[in-house]
Amino acid sequence: MRKIYIPTSGAASWQSLLADPEKHWRMGYSARTLAHCWEASDGLPTEVAALFGSDAELLIAIPEHKVSLRDTGRESQTDLFALIKANDRTIAVAVEGKVNETFGPLIKDWFAEPSPGKQQRLQFLCDLIGIGCPPPDHLHYQLFHRTASAILEAERFKTDDAAMIVHSFSAENKWFDAYAAFLHALGLTADCERLVSKRLANGRVLYFGWAKGDPKFLIA
């Protein structure tokens, strides 16, 4: 995992950081849309700032940030990692950009005939998030490792709290039901454009939020 980062020179700078720069950098898709939205904002996009309160401030944002899940498997590549200050607290935030793309494979598919490595990873993720293992089959694996990324980076940067935010540019909030199902398994009720939270075993508060992005960035 790289430890030295350089500033971007605009949205186009994000393309080279993608796992597949040609396939994933397309107009109307999440990677490009998210890049143009955040680069155009003076700090936090309005809809993301609204989740955290009137004094929310972006301290730093790192596109396509890789987070080790403390095993020999692939790192979790977060669309955007941010440190945010709000209400005099610092928050490690994993941002998942979405338009119409799914949250990837379901647990029932990803965990079918699991290798020892997958068993170890899923147990680690569930313990970290605070959910029984194995979790319900209908949940999406991506939401587990994206949430874990926020928690792990909160520990690494010693922030007060952690957050996993879905920044959606879908007019019909596509896949909100999948996000809501994941939160339900954690004992939470999802609410579009409002944070919900749970306290982790380590004392930090873990926030979840669904922000509705400006559709103008779909054609940027």
PDB file of C-alpha atoms in Angstrom:
ATOM      1  CA  MET A   1       0.000   0.000   0.000  1.00  0.00           C
ATOM      2  CA  ARG A   2       1.442   3.355  -1.038  1.00  0.00           C
ATOM      3  CA  LYS A   3       2.265   5.813   1.739  1.00  0.00           C
ATOM      4  CA  ILE A   4       3.059   8.917  -0.364  1.00  0.00           C
ATOM      5  CA  TYR A   5       0.283  10.823  -2.126  1.00  0.00           C
ATOM      6  CA  ILE A   6       0.412  13.753  -4.512  1.00  0.00           C
ATOM      7  CA  PRO A   7      -2.305  16.375  -5.149  1.00  0.00           C
ATOM      8  CA  THR A   8      -4.578  15.901  -8.144  1.00  0.00           C
ATOM      9  CA  SER A   9      -4.645  18.364 -11.024  1.00  0.00           C
ATOM     10  CA  GLY A  10      -8.356  17.864 -11.715  1.00  0.00           C
ATOM     11  CA  ALA A  11     -10.869  15.090 -12.227  1.00  0.00           C
ATOM     12  CA  ALA A  12      -8.857  13.462 -15.022  1.00  0.00           C
ATOM     13  CA  SER A  13      -6.079  12.722 -12.525  1.00  0.00           C
ATOM     14  CA  TRP A  14      -8.317  10.114 -10.902  1.00  0.00           C
ATOM     15  CA  GLN A  15      -8.492   7.916 -14.006  1.00  0.00           C
ATOM     16  CA  SER A  16      -5.001   6.456 -13.706  1.00  0.00           C
ATOM     17  CA  LEU A  17      -5.748   5.327 -10.149  1.00  0.00           C
ATOM     18  CA  LEU A  18      -8.564   2.995 -11.199  1.00  0.00           C
ATOM     19  CA  ALA A  19      -8.153  -0.772 -11.279  1.00  0.00           C
ATOM     20  CA  ASP A  20      -9.087  -0.636 -14.975  1.00  0.00           C
ATOM     21  CA  PRO A  21      -8.577   2.975 -16.177  1.00  0.00           C
ATOM     22  CA  GLU A  22     -10.208   2.395 -19.578  1.00  0.00           C
ATOM     23  CA  LYS A  23     -13.216   0.302 -18.569  1.00  0.00           C
ATOM     24  CA  HIS A  24     -14.159   2.213 -15.407  1.00  0.00           C
ATOM     25  CA  TRP A  25     -13.695   5.793 -16.683  1.00  0.00           C
ATOM     26  CA  ARG A  26     -16.924   6.360 -18.590  1.00  0.00           C
ATOM     27  CA  MET A  27     -19.360   9.265 -18.697  1.00  0.00           C
ATOM     28  CA  GLY A  28     -22.418   8.574 -16.561  1.00  0.00           C
ATOM     29  CA  TYR A  29     -20.646   5.978 -14.422  1.00  0.00           C
ATOM     30  CA  SER A  30     -19.674   6.329 -10.789  1.00  0.00           C
ATOM     31  CA  ALA A  31     -15.882   6.744 -10.946  1.00  0.00           C
ATOM     32  CA  ARG A  32     -15.893   9.650 -13.391  1.00  0.00           C
ATOM     33  CA  THR A  33     -19.023  11.238 -11.905  1.00  0.00           C
ATOM     34  CA  LEU A  34     -17.647  11.143  -8.357  1.00  0.00           C
ATOM     35  CA  ALA A  35     -14.340  12.624  -9.489  1.00  0.00           C
ATOM     36  CA  HIS A  36     -15.967  15.584 -11.239  1.00  0.00           C
ATOM     37  CA  CYS A  37     -18.288  16.241  -8.304  1.00  0.00           C
ATOM     38  CA  TRP A  38     -15.588  16.300  -5.638  1.00  0.00           C
ATOM     39  CA  GLU A  39     -13.106  18.238  -7.758  1.00  0.00           C
ATOM     40  CA  ALA A  40     -15.743  20.887  -8.492  1.00  0.00           C
ATOM     41  CA  SER A  41     -16.556  21.355  -4.809  1.00  0.00           C
ATOM     42  CA  ASP A  42     -14.800  23.849  -2.583  1.00  0.00           C
ATOM     43  CA  GLY A  43     -14.195  21.262   0.107  1.00  0.00           C
ATOM     44  CA  LEU A  44     -17.109  18.913   0.710  1.00  0.00           C
ATOM     45  CA  PRO A  45     -19.916  18.528  -1.840  1.00  0.00           C
ATOM     46  CA  THR A  46     -23.003  20.245  -0.416  1.00  0.00           C
ATOM     47  CA  GLU A  47     -24.986  17.026  -0.031  1.00  0.00           C
ATOM     48  CA  VAL A  48     -22.163  15.303   1.858  1.00  0.00           C
ATOM     49  CA  ALA A  49     -21.565  18.303   4.114  1.00  0.00           C
ATOM     50  CA  ALA A  50     -25.285  18.361   4.934  1.00  0.00           C
ATOM     51  CA  LEU A  51     -25.000  14.877   6.437  1.00  0.00           C
ATOM     52  CA  PHE A  52     -22.426  15.998   8.985  1.00  0.00           C
ATOM     53  CA  GLY A  53     -23.708  19.458   9.927  1.00  0.00           C
ATOM     54  CA  SER A  54     -23.181  23.115   9.178  1.00  0.00           C
ATOM     55  CA  ASP A  55     -19.594  23.180  10.432  1.00  0.00           C
ATOM     56  CA  ALA A  56     -18.413  20.137   8.471  1.00  0.00           C
ATOM     57  CA  GLU A  57     -14.978  20.649   6.925  1.00  0.00           C
ATOM     58  CA  LEU A  58     -12.955  18.503   4.543  1.00  0.00           C
ATOM     59  CA  LEU A  59      -9.418  18.070   5.855  1.00  0.00           C
ATOM     60  CA  ILE A  60      -8.092  15.770   3.122  1.00  0.00           C
ATOM     61  CA  ALA A  61      -9.490  13.490   0.412  1.00  0.00           C
ATOM     62  CA  ILE A  62      -7.642  10.600  -1.272  1.00  0.00           C
ATOM     63  CA  PRO A  63      -9.137   9.039  -4.429  1.00  0.00           C
ATOM     64  CA  GLU A  64      -9.034   5.251  -4.939  1.00  0.00           C
ATOM     65  CA  HIS A  65      -7.506   4.682  -1.518  1.00  0.00           C
ATOM     66  CA  LYS A  66      -6.417   1.111  -0.789  1.00  0.00           C
ATOM     67  CA  VAL A  67      -6.935  -0.284   2.701  1.00  0.00           C
ATOM     68  CA  SER A  68      -5.360  -3.502   3.928  1.00  0.00           C
ATOM     69  CA  LEU A  69      -7.843  -5.876   5.544  1.00  0.00           C
ATOM     70  CA  ARG A  70      -5.051  -7.402   7.619  1.00  0.00           C
ATOM     71  CA  ASP A  71      -4.701 -10.586   5.624  1.00  0.00           C
ATOM     72  CA  THR A  72      -2.932 -11.765   2.478  1.00  0.00           C
ATOM     73  CA  GLY A  73      -5.960 -11.093   0.258  1.00  0.00           C
ATOM     74  CA  ARG A  74      -6.675  -8.137  -1.979  1.00  0.00           C
ATOM     75  CA  GLU A  75      -6.931  -4.716  -0.380  1.00  0.00           C
ATOM     76  CA  SER A  76     -10.227  -2.857  -0.318  1.00  0.00           C
ATOM     77  CA  GLN A  77     -10.019  -0.036  -2.862  1.00  0.00           C
ATOM     78  CA  THR A  78     -12.221   2.754  -1.551  1.00  0.00           C
ATOM     79  CA  ASP A  79     -13.545   5.146  -4.200  1.00  0.00           C
ATOM     80  CA  LEU A  80     -12.633   8.060  -1.952  1.00  0.00           C
ATOM     81  CA  PHE A  81     -11.221   8.228   1.554  1.00  0.00           C
ATOM     82  CA  ALA A  82     -11.681  11.479   3.442  1.00  0.00           C
ATOM     83  CA  LEU A  83     -10.883  12.961   6.810  1.00  0.00           C
ATOM     84  CA  ILE A  84     -13.708  15.249   7.874  1.00  0.00           C
ATOM     85  CA  LYS A  85     -13.994  17.515  10.883  1.00  0.00           C
ATOM     86  CA  ALA A  86     -17.495  18.149  12.263  1.00  0.00           C
ATOM     87  CA  ASN A  87     -18.807  19.107  15.684  1.00  0.00           C
ATOM     88  CA  ASP A  88     -15.207  19.328  16.902  1.00  0.00           C
ATOM     89  CA  ARG A  89     -14.597  15.667  16.050  1.00  0.00           C
ATOM     90  CA  THR A  90     -12.553  14.095  13.272  1.00  0.00           C
ATOM     91  CA  ILE A  91     -14.126  11.329  11.203  1.00  0.00           C
ATOM     92  CA  ALA A  92     -12.503   8.795   8.888  1.00  0.00           C
ATOM     93  CA  VAL A  93     -14.880   8.460   5.943  1.00  0.00           C
ATOM     94  CA  ALA A  94     -15.022   5.793   3.242  1.00  0.00           C
ATOM     95  CA  VAL A  95     -17.054   7.105   0.294  1.00  0.00           C
ATOM     96  CA  GLU A  96     -18.637   4.650  -2.132  1.00  0.00           C
ATOM     97  CA  GLY A  97     -19.686   6.306  -5.394  1.00  0.00           C
ATOM     98  CA  LYS A  98     -22.743   4.926  -7.165  1.00  0.00           C
ATOM     99  CA  VAL A  99     -24.875   5.600 -10.223  1.00  0.00           C
ATOM    100  CA  ASN A 100     -26.537   2.418 -11.480  1.00  0.00           C
ATOM    101  CA  GLU A 101     -23.787  -0.072 -10.588  1.00  0.00           C
ATOM    102  CA  THR A 102     -24.546  -2.780  -8.039  1.00  0.00           C
ATOM    103  CA  PHE A 103     -22.749  -3.302  -4.741  1.00  0.00           C
ATOM    104  CA  GLY A 104     -21.102  -6.356  -6.252  1.00  0.00           C
ATOM    105  CA  PRO A 105     -21.604 -10.023  -5.304  1.00  0.00           C
ATOM    106  CA  LEU A 106     -23.956 -11.193  -2.608  1.00  0.00           C
ATOM    107  CA  ILE A 107     -22.549 -13.008   0.407  1.00  0.00           C
ATOM    108  CA  LYS A 108     -24.202 -16.231  -0.813  1.00  0.00           C
ATOM    109  CA  ASP A 109     -22.157 -16.045  -4.024  1.00  0.00           C
ATOM    110  CA  TRP A 110     -18.902 -14.648  -2.673  1.00  0.00           C
ATOM    111  CA  PHE A 111     -18.900 -17.125   0.223  1.00  0.00           C
ATOM    112  CA  ALA A 112     -19.973 -20.227  -1.726  1.00  0.00           C
ATOM    113  CA  GLU A 113     -17.545 -23.060  -0.924  1.00  0.00           C
ATOM    114  CA  PRO A 114     -15.213 -20.568   0.786  1.00  0.00           C
ATOM    115  CA  SER A 115     -11.480 -21.035   1.051  1.00  0.00           C
ATOM    116  CA  PRO A 116      -9.846 -20.769   4.501  1.00  0.00           C
ATOM    117  CA  GLY A 117      -8.734 -17.277   3.488  1.00  0.00           C
ATOM    118  CA  LYS A 118     -12.297 -16.168   2.751  1.00  0.00           C
ATOM    119  CA  GLN A 119     -13.526 -17.706   6.007  1.00  0.00           C
ATOM    120  CA  GLN A 120     -10.880 -15.803   7.921  1.00  0.00           C
ATOM    121  CA  ARG A 121     -11.624 -12.547   6.112  1.00  0.00           C
ATOM    122  CA  LEU A 122     -15.387 -12.685   6.564  1.00  0.00           C
ATOM    123  CA  GLN A 123     -15.029 -13.512  10.249  1.00  0.00           C
ATOM    124  CA  PHE A 124     -12.682 -10.543  10.651  1.00  0.00           C
ATOM    125  CA  LEU A 125     -15.036  -8.170   8.835  1.00  0.00           C
ATOM    126  CA  CYS A 126     -18.068  -9.314  10.836  1.00  0.00           C
ATOM    127  CA  ASP A 127     -16.234  -9.017  14.151  1.00  0.00           C
ATOM    128  CA  LEU A 128     -15.008  -5.537  13.227  1.00  0.00           C
ATOM    129  CA  ILE A 129     -18.444  -4.284  12.169  1.00  0.00           C
ATOM    130  CA  GLY A 130     -20.364  -6.092  14.892  1.00  0.00           C
ATOM    131  CA  ILE A 131     -22.507  -8.632  13.068  1.00  0.00           C
ATOM    132  CA  GLY A 132     -22.802 -12.398  13.407  1.00  0.00           C
ATOM    133  CA  CYS A 133     -20.799 -14.583  11.042  1.00  0.00           C
ATOM    134  CA  PRO A 134     -21.773 -15.827   8.568  1.00  0.00           C
ATOM    135  CA  PRO A 135     -24.074 -12.883   7.835  1.00  0.00           C
ATOM    136  CA  PRO A 136     -27.342 -13.152   5.859  1.00  0.00           C
ATOM    137  CA  ASP A 137     -26.876 -14.448   2.305  1.00  0.00           C
ATOM    138  CA  HIS A 138     -28.733 -11.548   0.650  1.00  0.00           C
ATOM    139  CA  LEU A 139     -26.301  -8.856   1.802  1.00  0.00           C
ATOM    140  CA  HIS A 140     -23.607  -7.464  -0.483  1.00  0.00           C
ATOM    141  CA  TYR A 141     -19.989  -8.243   0.334  1.00  0.00           C
ATOM    142  CA  GLN A 142     -18.774  -4.832  -0.859  1.00  0.00           C
ATOM    143  CA  LEU A 143     -20.646  -3.072   1.925  1.00  0.00           C
ATOM    144  CA  PHE A 144     -18.773  -5.162   4.487  1.00  0.00           C
ATOM    145  CA  HIS A 145     -15.261  -4.371   3.325  1.00  0.00           C
ATOM    146  CA  ARG A 146     -16.069  -0.740   2.548  1.00  0.00           C
ATOM    147  CA  THR A 147     -17.396  -0.246   6.087  1.00  0.00           C
ATOM    148  CA  ALA A 148     -14.403  -2.081   7.509  1.00  0.00           C
ATOM    149  CA  SER A 149     -12.108   0.279   5.595  1.00  0.00           C
ATOM    150  CA  ALA A 150     -13.576   3.265   7.425  1.00  0.00           C
ATOM    151  CA  ILE A 151     -13.144   1.571  10.811  1.00  0.00           C
ATOM    152  CA  LEU A 152      -9.586   0.448  10.114  1.00  0.00           C
ATOM    153  CA  GLU A 153      -8.524   3.880   8.895  1.00  0.00           C
ATOM    154  CA  ALA A 154     -10.157   5.487  11.931  1.00  0.00           C
ATOM    155  CA  GLU A 155      -7.909   3.293  14.059  1.00  0.00           C
ATOM    156  CA  ARG A 156      -4.833   4.026  11.945  1.00  0.00           C
ATOM    157  CA  PHE A 157      -5.323   7.803  11.893  1.00  0.00           C
ATOM    158  CA  LYS A 158      -6.672   7.844  15.472  1.00  0.00           C
ATOM    159  CA  THR A 159      -9.800   9.775  14.505  1.00  0.00           C
ATOM    160  CA  ASP A 160     -12.726  10.141  16.870  1.00  0.00           C
ATOM    161  CA  ASP A 161     -15.235   8.303  14.687  1.00  0.00           C
ATOM    162  CA  ALA A 162     -15.728   6.513  11.354  1.00  0.00           C
ATOM    163  CA  ALA A 163     -18.294   6.703   8.557  1.00  0.00           C
ATOM    164  CA  MET A 164     -19.291   4.847   5.407  1.00  0.00           C
ATOM    165  CA  ILE A 165     -21.093   7.093   2.953  1.00  0.00           C
ATOM    166  CA  VAL A 166     -22.762   6.085  -0.298  1.00  0.00           C
ATOM    167  CA  HIS A 167     -22.605   9.059  -2.674  1.00  0.00           C
ATOM    168  CA  SER A 168     -25.299   8.203  -5.192  1.00  0.00           C
ATOM    169  CA  PHE A 169     -26.010  10.001  -8.455  1.00  0.00           C
ATOM    170  CA  SER A 170     -28.930   7.753  -9.372  1.00  0.00           C
ATOM    171  CA  ALA A 171     -32.165   9.707  -9.860  1.00  0.00           C
ATOM    172  CA  GLU A 172     -34.188   6.795  -8.469  1.00  0.00           C
ATOM    173  CA  ASN A 173     -31.715   5.944  -5.665  1.00  0.00           C
ATOM    174  CA  LYS A 174     -30.933   2.632  -7.294  1.00  0.00           C
ATOM    175  CA  TRP A 175     -29.642  -0.017  -4.847  1.00  0.00           C
ATOM    176  CA  PHE A 176     -30.804   1.931  -1.804  1.00  0.00           C
ATOM    177  CA  ASP A 177     -32.707  -1.224  -0.819  1.00  0.00           C
ATOM    178  CA  ALA A 178     -29.434  -3.166  -0.705  1.00  0.00           C
ATOM    179  CA  TYR A 179     -27.885  -0.471   1.484  1.00  0.00           C
ATOM    180  CA  ALA A 180     -30.979  -0.498   3.721  1.00  0.00           C
ATOM    181  CA  ALA A 181     -30.821  -4.300   4.062  1.00  0.00           C
ATOM    182  CA  PHE A 182     -27.204  -4.084   5.196  1.00  0.00           C
ATOM    183  CA  LEU A 183     -28.062  -1.486   7.828  1.00  0.00           C
ATOM    184  CA  HIS A 184     -31.057  -3.529   8.960  1.00  0.00           C
ATOM    185  CA  ALA A 185     -28.722  -6.440   9.690  1.00  0.00           C
ATOM    186  CA  LEU A 186     -26.808  -4.059  11.961  1.00  0.00           C
ATOM    187  CA  GLY A 187     -29.993  -3.080  13.785  1.00  0.00           C
ATOM    188  CA  LEU A 188     -30.288   0.261  12.007  1.00  0.00           C
ATOM    189  CA  THR A 189     -32.926   1.872   9.803  1.00  0.00           C
ATOM    190  CA  ALA A 190     -31.577   3.519   6.669  1.00  0.00           C
ATOM    191  CA  ASP A 191     -32.700   7.055   5.945  1.00  0.00           C
ATOM    192  CA  CYS A 192     -31.839   8.786   2.693  1.00  0.00           C
ATOM    193  CA  GLU A 193     -29.846  11.994   3.251  1.00  0.00           C
ATOM    194  CA  ARG A 194     -29.547  11.506   7.011  1.00  0.00           C
ATOM    195  CA  LEU A 195     -26.854   9.851   9.103  1.00  0.00           C
ATOM    196  CA  VAL A 196     -27.612   6.860  11.301  1.00  0.00           C
ATOM    197  CA  SER A 197     -25.080   5.407  13.698  1.00  0.00           C
ATOM    198  CA  LYS A 198     -24.017   2.657  16.030  1.00  0.00           C
ATOM    199  CA  ARG A 199     -21.322   2.508  18.678  1.00  0.00           C
ATOM    200  CA  LEU A 200     -18.490   0.105  18.050  1.00  0.00           C
ATOM    201  CA  ALA A 201     -16.843  -2.130  20.625  1.00  0.00           C
ATOM    202  CA  ASN A 202     -13.804   0.191  20.630  1.00  0.00           C
ATOM    203  CA  GLY A 203     -15.975   3.145  21.675  1.00  0.00           C
ATOM    204  CA  ARG A 204     -15.984   4.978  18.355  1.00  0.00           C
ATOM    205  CA  VAL A 205     -19.242   5.902  16.669  1.00  0.00           C
ATOM    206  CA  LEU A 206     -19.746   4.389  13.213  1.00  0.00           C
ATOM    207  CA  TYR A 207     -21.940   6.489  10.914  1.00  0.00           C
ATOM    208  CA  PHE A 208     -23.744   5.505   7.740  1.00  0.00           C
ATOM    209  CA  GLY A 209     -25.199   7.910   5.201  1.00  0.00           C
ATOM    210  CA  TRP A 210     -26.709   8.064   1.721  1.00  0.00           C
ATOM    211  CA  ALA A 211     -25.986  11.353  -0.088  1.00  0.00           C
ATOM    212  CA  LYS A 212     -27.789  12.293  -3.306  1.00  0.00           C
ATOM    213  CA  GLY A 213     -25.336  13.848  -5.764  1.00  0.00           C
ATOM    214  CA  ASP A 214     -26.074  16.538  -8.324  1.00  0.00           C
ATOM    215  CA  PRO A 215     -27.037  14.824 -11.634  1.00  0.00           C
ATOM    216  CA  LYS A 216     -25.191  17.494 -13.648  1.00  0.00           C
ATOM    217  CA  PHE A 217     -21.971  15.589 -12.978  1.00  0.00           C
ATOM    218  CA  LEU A 218     -23.272  12.583 -14.901  1.00  0.00           C
ATOM    219  CA  ILE A 219     -22.425  14.407 -18.117  1.00  0.00           C
ATOM    220  CA  ALA A 220     -19.277  16.178 -16.925  1.00  0.00           C
TER     221      ALA A 220
END
